[in-house]
XYZ file of C-alpha atoms in Angstrom:
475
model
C 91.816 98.602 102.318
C 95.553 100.139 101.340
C 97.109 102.489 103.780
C 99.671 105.062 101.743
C 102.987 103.538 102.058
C 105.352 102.214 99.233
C 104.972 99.005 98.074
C 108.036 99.045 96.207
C 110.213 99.474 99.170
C 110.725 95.497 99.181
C 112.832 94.482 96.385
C 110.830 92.013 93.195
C 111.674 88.393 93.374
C 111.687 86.116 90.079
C 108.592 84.305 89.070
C 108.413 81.455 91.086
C 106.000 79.597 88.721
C 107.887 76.865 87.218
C 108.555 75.621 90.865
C 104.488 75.415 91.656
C 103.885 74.129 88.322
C 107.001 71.136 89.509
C 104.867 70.988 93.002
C 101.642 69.849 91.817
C 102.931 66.074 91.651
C 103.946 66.961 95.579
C 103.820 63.950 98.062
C 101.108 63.755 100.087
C 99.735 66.477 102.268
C 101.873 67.556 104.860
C 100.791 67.444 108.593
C 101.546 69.349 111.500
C 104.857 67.934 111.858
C 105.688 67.929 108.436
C 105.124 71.677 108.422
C 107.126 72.706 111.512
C 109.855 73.983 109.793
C 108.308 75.991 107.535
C 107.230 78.324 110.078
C 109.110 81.141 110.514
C 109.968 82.215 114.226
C 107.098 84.048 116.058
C 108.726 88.115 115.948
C 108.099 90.244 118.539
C 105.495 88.226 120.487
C 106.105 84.749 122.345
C 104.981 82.002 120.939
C 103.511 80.199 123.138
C 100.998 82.949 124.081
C 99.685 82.158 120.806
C 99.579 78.366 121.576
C 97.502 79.323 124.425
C 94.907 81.676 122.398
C 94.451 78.462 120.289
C 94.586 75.637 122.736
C 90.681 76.227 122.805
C 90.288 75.882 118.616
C 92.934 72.511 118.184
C 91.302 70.700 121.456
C 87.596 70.111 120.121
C 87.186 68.556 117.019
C 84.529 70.447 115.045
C 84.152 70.957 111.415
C 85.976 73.161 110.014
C 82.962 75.280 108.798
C 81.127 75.779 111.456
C 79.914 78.979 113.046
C 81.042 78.337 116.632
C 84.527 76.961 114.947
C 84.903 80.021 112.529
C 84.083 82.730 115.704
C 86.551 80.775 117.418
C 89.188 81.227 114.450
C 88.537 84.870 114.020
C 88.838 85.410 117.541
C 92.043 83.968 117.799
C 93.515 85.866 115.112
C 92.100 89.321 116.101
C 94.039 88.962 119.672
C 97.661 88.834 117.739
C 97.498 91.217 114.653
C 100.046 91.476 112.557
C 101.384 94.096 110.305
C 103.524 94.299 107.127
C 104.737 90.825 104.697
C 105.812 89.063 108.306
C 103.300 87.716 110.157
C 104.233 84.732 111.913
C 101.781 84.051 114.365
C 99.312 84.470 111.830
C 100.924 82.026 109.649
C 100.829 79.615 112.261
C 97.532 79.872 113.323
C 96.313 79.680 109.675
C 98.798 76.625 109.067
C 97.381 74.489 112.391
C 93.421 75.388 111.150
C 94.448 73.827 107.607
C 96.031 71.054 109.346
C 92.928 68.144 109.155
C 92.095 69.164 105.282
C 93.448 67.183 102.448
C 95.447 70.076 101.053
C 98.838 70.697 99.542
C 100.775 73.629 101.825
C 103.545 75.884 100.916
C 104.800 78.973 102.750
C 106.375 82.000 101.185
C 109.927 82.695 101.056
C 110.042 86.539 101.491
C 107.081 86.977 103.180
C 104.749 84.971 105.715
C 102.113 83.478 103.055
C 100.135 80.519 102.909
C 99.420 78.605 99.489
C 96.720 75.701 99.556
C 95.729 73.735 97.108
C 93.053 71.202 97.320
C 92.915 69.042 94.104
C 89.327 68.443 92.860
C 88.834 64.427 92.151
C 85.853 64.808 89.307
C 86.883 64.690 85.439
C 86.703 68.120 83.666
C 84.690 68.280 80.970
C 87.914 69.778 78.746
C 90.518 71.063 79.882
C 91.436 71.142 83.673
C 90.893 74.494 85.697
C 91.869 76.140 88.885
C 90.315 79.056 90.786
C 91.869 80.939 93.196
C 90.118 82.457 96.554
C 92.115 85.008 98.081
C 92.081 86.615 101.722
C 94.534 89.165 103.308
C 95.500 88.664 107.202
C 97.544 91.760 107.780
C 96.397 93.937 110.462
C 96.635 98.193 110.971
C 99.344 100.092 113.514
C 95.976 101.259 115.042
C 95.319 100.802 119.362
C 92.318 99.214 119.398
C 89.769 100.731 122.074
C 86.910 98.478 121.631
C 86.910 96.677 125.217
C 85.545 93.546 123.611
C 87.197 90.505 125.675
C 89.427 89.198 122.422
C 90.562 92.466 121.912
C 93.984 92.549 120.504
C 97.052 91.824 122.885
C 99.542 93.403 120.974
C 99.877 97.123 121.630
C 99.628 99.437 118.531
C 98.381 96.646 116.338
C 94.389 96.465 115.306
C 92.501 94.209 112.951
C 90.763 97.356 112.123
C 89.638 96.111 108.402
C 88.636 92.897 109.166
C 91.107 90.947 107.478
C 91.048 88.449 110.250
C 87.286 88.077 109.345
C 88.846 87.363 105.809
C 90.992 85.054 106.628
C 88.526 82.837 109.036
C 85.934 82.849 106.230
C 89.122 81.401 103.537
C 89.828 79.112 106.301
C 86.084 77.944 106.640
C 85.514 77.606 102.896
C 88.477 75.277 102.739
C 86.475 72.822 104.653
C 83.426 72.776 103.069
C 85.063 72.354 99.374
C 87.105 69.399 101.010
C 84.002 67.631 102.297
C 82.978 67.916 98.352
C 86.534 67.232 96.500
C 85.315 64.215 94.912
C 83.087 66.444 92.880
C 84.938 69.285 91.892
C 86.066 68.642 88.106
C 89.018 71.504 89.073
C 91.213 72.596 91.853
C 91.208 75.344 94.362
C 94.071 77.927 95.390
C 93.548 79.096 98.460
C 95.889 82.210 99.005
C 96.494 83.676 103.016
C 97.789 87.099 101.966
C 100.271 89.954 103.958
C 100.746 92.980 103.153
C 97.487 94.291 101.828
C 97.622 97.907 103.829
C 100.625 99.386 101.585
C 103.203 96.577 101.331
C 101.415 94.984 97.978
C 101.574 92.308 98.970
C 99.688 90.710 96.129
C 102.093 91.161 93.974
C 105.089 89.222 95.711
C 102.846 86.250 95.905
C 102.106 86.881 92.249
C 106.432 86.758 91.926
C 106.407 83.634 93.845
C 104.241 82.068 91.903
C 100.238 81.967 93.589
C 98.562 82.084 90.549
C 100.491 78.877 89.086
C 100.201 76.774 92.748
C 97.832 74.302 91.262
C 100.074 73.373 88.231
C 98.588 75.266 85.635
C 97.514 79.191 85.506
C 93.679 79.939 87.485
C 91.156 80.819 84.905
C 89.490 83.288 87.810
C 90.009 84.759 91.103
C 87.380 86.210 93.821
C 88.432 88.242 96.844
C 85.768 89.360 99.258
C 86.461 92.262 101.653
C 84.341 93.160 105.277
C 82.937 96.995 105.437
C 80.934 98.433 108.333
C 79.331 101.547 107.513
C 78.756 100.639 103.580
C 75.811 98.147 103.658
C 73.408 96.729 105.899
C 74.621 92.975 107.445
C 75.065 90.077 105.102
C 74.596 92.486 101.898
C 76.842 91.582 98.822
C 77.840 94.058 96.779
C 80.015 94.379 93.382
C 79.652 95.421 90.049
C 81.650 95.234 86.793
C 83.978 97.393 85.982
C 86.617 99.447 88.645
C 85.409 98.767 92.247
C 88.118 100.401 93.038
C 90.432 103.196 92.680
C 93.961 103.230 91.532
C 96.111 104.932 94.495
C 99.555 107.116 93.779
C 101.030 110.020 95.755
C 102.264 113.592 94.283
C 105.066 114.984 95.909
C 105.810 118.489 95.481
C 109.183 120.489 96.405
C 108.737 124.766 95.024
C 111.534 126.280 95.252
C 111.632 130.362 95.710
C 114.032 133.060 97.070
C 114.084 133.338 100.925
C 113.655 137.202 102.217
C 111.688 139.363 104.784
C 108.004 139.043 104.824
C 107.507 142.842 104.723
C 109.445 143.250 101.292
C 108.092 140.142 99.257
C 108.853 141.943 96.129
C 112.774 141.640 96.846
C 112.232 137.430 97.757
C 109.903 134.802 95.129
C 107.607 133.292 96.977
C 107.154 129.900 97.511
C 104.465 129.497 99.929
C 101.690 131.664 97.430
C 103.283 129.531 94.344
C 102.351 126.167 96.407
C 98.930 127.978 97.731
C 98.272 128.078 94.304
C 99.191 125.202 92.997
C 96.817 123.128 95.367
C 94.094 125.707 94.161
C 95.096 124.945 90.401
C 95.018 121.138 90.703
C 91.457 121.426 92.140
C 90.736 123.187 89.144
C 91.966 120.916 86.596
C 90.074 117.994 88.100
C 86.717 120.029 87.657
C 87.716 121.752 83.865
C 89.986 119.365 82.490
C 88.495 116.033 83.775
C 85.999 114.310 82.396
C 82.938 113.759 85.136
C 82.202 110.515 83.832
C 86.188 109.613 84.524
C 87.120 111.346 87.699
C 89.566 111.549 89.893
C 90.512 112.809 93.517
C 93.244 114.656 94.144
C 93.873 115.700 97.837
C 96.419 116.984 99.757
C 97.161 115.918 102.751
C 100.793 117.577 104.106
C 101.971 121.029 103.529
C 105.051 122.103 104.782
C 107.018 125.725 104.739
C 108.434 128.515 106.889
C 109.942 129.051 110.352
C 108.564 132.429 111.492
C 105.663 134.714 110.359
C 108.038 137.267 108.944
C 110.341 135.464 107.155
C 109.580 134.059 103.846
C 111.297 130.522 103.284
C 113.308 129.240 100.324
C 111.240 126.211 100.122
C 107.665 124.953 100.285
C 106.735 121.520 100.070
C 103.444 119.329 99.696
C 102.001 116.185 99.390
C 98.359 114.826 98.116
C 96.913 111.283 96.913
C 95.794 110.925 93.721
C 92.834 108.526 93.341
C 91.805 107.314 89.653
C 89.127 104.425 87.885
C 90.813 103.659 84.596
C 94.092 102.974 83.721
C 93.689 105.680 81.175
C 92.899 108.414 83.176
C 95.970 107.248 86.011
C 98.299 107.752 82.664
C 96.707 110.991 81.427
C 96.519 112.568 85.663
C 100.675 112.135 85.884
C 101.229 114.284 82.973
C 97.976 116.900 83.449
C 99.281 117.335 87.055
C 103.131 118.066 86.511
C 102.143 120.263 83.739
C 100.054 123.017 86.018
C 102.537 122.730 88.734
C 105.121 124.097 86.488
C 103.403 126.399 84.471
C 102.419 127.703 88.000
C 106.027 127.739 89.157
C 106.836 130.082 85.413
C 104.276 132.891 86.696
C 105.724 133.029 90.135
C 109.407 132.785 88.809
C 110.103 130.117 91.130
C 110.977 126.502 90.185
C 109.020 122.973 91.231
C 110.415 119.462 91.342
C 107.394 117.133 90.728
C 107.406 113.161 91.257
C 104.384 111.044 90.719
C 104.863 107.663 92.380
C 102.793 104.839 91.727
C 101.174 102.817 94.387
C 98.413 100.266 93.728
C 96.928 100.148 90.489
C 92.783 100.427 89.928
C 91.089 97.057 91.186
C 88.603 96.173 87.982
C 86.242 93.282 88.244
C 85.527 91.112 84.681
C 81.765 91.799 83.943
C 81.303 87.885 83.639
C 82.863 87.039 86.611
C 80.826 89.428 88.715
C 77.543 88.253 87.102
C 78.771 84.548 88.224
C 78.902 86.613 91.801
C 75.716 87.603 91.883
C 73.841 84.791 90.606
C 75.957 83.019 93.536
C 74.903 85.399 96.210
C 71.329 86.054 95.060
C 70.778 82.483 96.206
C 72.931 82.684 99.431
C 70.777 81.878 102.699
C 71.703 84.933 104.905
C 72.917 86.882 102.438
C 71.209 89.438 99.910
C 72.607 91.019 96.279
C 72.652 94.652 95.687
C 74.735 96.362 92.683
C 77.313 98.528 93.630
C 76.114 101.860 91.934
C 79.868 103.660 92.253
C 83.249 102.411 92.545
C 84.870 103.380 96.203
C 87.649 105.678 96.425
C 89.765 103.389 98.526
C 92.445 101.225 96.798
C 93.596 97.565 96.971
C 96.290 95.101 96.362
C 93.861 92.445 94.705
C 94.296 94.956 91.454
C 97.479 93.195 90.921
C 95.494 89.562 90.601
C 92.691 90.982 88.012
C 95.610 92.702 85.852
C 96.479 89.090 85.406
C 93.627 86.843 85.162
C 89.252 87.840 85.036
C 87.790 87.803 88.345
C 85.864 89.883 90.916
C 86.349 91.368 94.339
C 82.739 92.195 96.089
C 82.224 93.876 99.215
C 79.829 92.064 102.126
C 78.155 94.532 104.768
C 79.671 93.428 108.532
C 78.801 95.890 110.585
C 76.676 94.817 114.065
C 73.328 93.017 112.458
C 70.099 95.344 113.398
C 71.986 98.488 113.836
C 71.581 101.605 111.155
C 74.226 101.811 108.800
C 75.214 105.174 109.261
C 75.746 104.737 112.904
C 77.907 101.743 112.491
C 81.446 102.620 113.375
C 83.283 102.591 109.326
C 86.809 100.378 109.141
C 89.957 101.498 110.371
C 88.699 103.214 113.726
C 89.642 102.630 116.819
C 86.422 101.058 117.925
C 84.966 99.215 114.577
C 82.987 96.740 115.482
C 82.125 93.482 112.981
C 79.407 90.671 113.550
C 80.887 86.896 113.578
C 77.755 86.351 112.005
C 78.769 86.920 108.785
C 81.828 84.680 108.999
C 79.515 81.581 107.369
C 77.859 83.923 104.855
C 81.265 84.633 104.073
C 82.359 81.590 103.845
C 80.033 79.710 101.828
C 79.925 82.512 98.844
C 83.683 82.030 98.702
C 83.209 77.857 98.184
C 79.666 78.110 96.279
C 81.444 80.813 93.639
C 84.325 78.645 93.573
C 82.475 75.431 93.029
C 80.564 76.930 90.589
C 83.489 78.038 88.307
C 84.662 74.935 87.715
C 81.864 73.374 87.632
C 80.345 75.805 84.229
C 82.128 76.140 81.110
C 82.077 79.840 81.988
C 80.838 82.035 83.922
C 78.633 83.379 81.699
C 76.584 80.272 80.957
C 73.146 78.666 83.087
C 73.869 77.741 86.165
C 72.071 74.079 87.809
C 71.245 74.784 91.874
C 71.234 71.129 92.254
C 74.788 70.950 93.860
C 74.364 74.038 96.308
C 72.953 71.761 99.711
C 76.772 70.404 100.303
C 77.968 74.308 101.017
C 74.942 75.783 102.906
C 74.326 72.215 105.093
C 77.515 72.469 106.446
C 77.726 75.944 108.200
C 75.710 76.175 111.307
């Protein structure tokens, strides 16, 4: 999930896409070697402490989608979070699990991404598809207090969201559709994300070209994200339509006449003026709104004054604006501006009003999230339950659906057997998640994927008759 910073503070990039459409007749997949200097410099932490934390994953030789493998991939990654587009220990790590898998491997250029693409050796029925399966590896600037013994060694950093769980279920799923590339009639893009909490970073790997890696444009895309607190353990949840909200901030400056706060009739105000305009917003979300369309509207700084008896020249404040539709996001940025001012008129004071966008609403295609839930109905370990509401929180995988159908579905993490509501929610201090879930995880990313290439579309029947080569492989 987004935290509220500016994802436009990084300047855009040109479309990279005619280079990863050039790519897909790449020589053969690079090894560990090959890949060396592609790696950024580790920033911040020594390397070789990172070596260390994986000395125990690249010394035994187990599959790739195992349980005990995956716990051991997520572990390593939640001991060196990350934040921001640059994380290159992360990258690493990522790189040396991908390492034994027949896949082609790029790196980003102005950020620390991973591309794979594993090429599918069955004949398409028509014309040739690619999916793409997406996880995000940054981390929070959160201290983690959880005592567990991979706790994170980097101070200030957390994987509070679980976006290392993310990433070790992308990695695992990469295995088990390589142990079945022979039958794929497609390809696969498998994209290792930074930037998710407020750098959108989506949408550079969208200008550097992720959704034309395989050669030709992905006909669908499927992120999954952990929650604790939302859903019982192993619980999949979607549903068509917004899952998720669009996220933009209001900024505020009111503008007044300065003066003693026994006279206000000689001075204008601005602190009432900005009282009222938070009062006033409220109000137009309730009476000028549709309920079927909301929005949220909250604010969450407000600054003024010096001294109890003085009355300032300025006020200031600042609220998130939360929306479903790209409708209602449009309609909200001129509603909003237009109370704040007409507010400003009756107090004869003046207001300087900016609306600036961050992430736009995450919306899942109806078909696609059908495919989901046929997929996870007949998960072992996992159960299907219909999202009844979208969730106010926002996310960078909005930028993938505004350019090609696809779904993003939540999966319940928290500690299996413990109540819901006491489960500790994402981005505390202490949230705890269950490696458990990492094969769950896993397998719906390479059973959905498989699947999608597989049917003509997403809509049609699907056989079960190729599901044993995902769930035999994950312990």
């Amino acid at each position: 999930m987004a935290a509220a910073r500016n994802p436009r503070t990084t300047p855009r990039r040109p479309s990279k896409g005619s280079e990863w459409r050039a790519a897909r007749t790449a020589a053969p997949v690079p090894r560990r070697s090959a890949l060396g200097s592609q790696r950024p410099a580790a920033r911040g932490i020594p390397g070789p402490s990172a070596r260390e934390r994986w000395a125990t994953m690249s010394a035994t030789p187990r599959p790739v989608g195992t349980l005990e493998r995956l716990r051991t991939i997520r572990r390593a990654l939640h001991q060196v979070p990350e934040l921001g587009l640059h994380l290159p220990q992360t990258q690493r790590l990522v790189l040396d699990a991908l390492t034994p898998l027949p896949l082609e491997t790029r790196t980003g250029e102005g950020l620390s991404s991973v591309v794979a693409v594993l090429r599918g050796g069955a004949p398409a029925a028509g014309e040739r598809r690619a999916v793409l399966l997406r996880a995000d590896m940054d981390a929070l600037p959160i201290e983690e207090k959880t005592g567990l013994p991979y706790a994170s060694a980097q101070p200030g950093a957390m994987h509070a969201c679980g976006h290392d769980l993310h990433t070790a279920m992308l990695i695992g799923a990469a295995g088990l559709l390589a142990e079945r590339a022979a039958s794929l009639p497609g390809d696969v893009v498998f994209m290792f994300q930074p930037g998710e909490e407020g750098d959108a970073g989506a949408r550079h790997m969208i200008e550097e070209g992720v959704l034309d890696a395989a050669g030709e444009r992905v006909c669908a895309a499927l992120a999954l994200h952990v929650f604790a607190g939302v859903a019982p353990f192993g619980t999949v949840l979607t549903r068509p339509g917004a899952i998720m909200a669009a996220s933009d901030a209001l900024r505020v400056t009111v503008r007044g006449r300065g003066g003693h706060a026994s006279m206000p009739h000689t001075a204008r105000d601005p602190i009432t003026a900005a009282a009222e305009m938070v009062l006033g917003l409220q109000t137009a979300v309730t009476r000028r709104i549709d309920a079927l369309d909301p929005v949220v509207c909250t604010v969450g700084i407000m600054r003024a004054g010096t001294r109890r008896n003085v009355i300032p020249d300025t006020a200031y404040f600042e609220a998130t604006i939360r929306t479903f539709s790209h409708a209602r996001r449009e309609s909200v940025r001129k509603l909003f501006p237009q109370v704040i001012h007409g507010i400003a008129a009756a107090h004869d004071v003046t207001a300087e009003v900016t609306i600036e966008p961050f992430y736009p609403p995450t919306v899942s295609d109806a078909a696609e999230a059908g495919l989901l839930r046929d997929v996870a109905a007949g998960l072992p370990g996992a159960r299907y339950a219909e999202l009844p509401a979208p969730l106010t929180t926002a996310e960078d995988f909005a930028y993938v659906l505004e350019q090609v159908p696809g779904v993003m579905a939540l999966l319940g993490a928290g500690p299996r057997g413990t109540d819901v509501d006491r489960q500790i929610p994402n981005h505390s201090a202490t949230v705890l998640f269950d490696d458990d879930v990492l094969p769950i995880g896993a397998r719906l990313y390479a059973e959905w994927a498989a699947r999608r290439l597989r049917d003509a579309a997403p809509a049609s029947s699907h056989s079960r008759s190729a599901e044993g080569a995902v769930h035999a492989s994950i312990l």
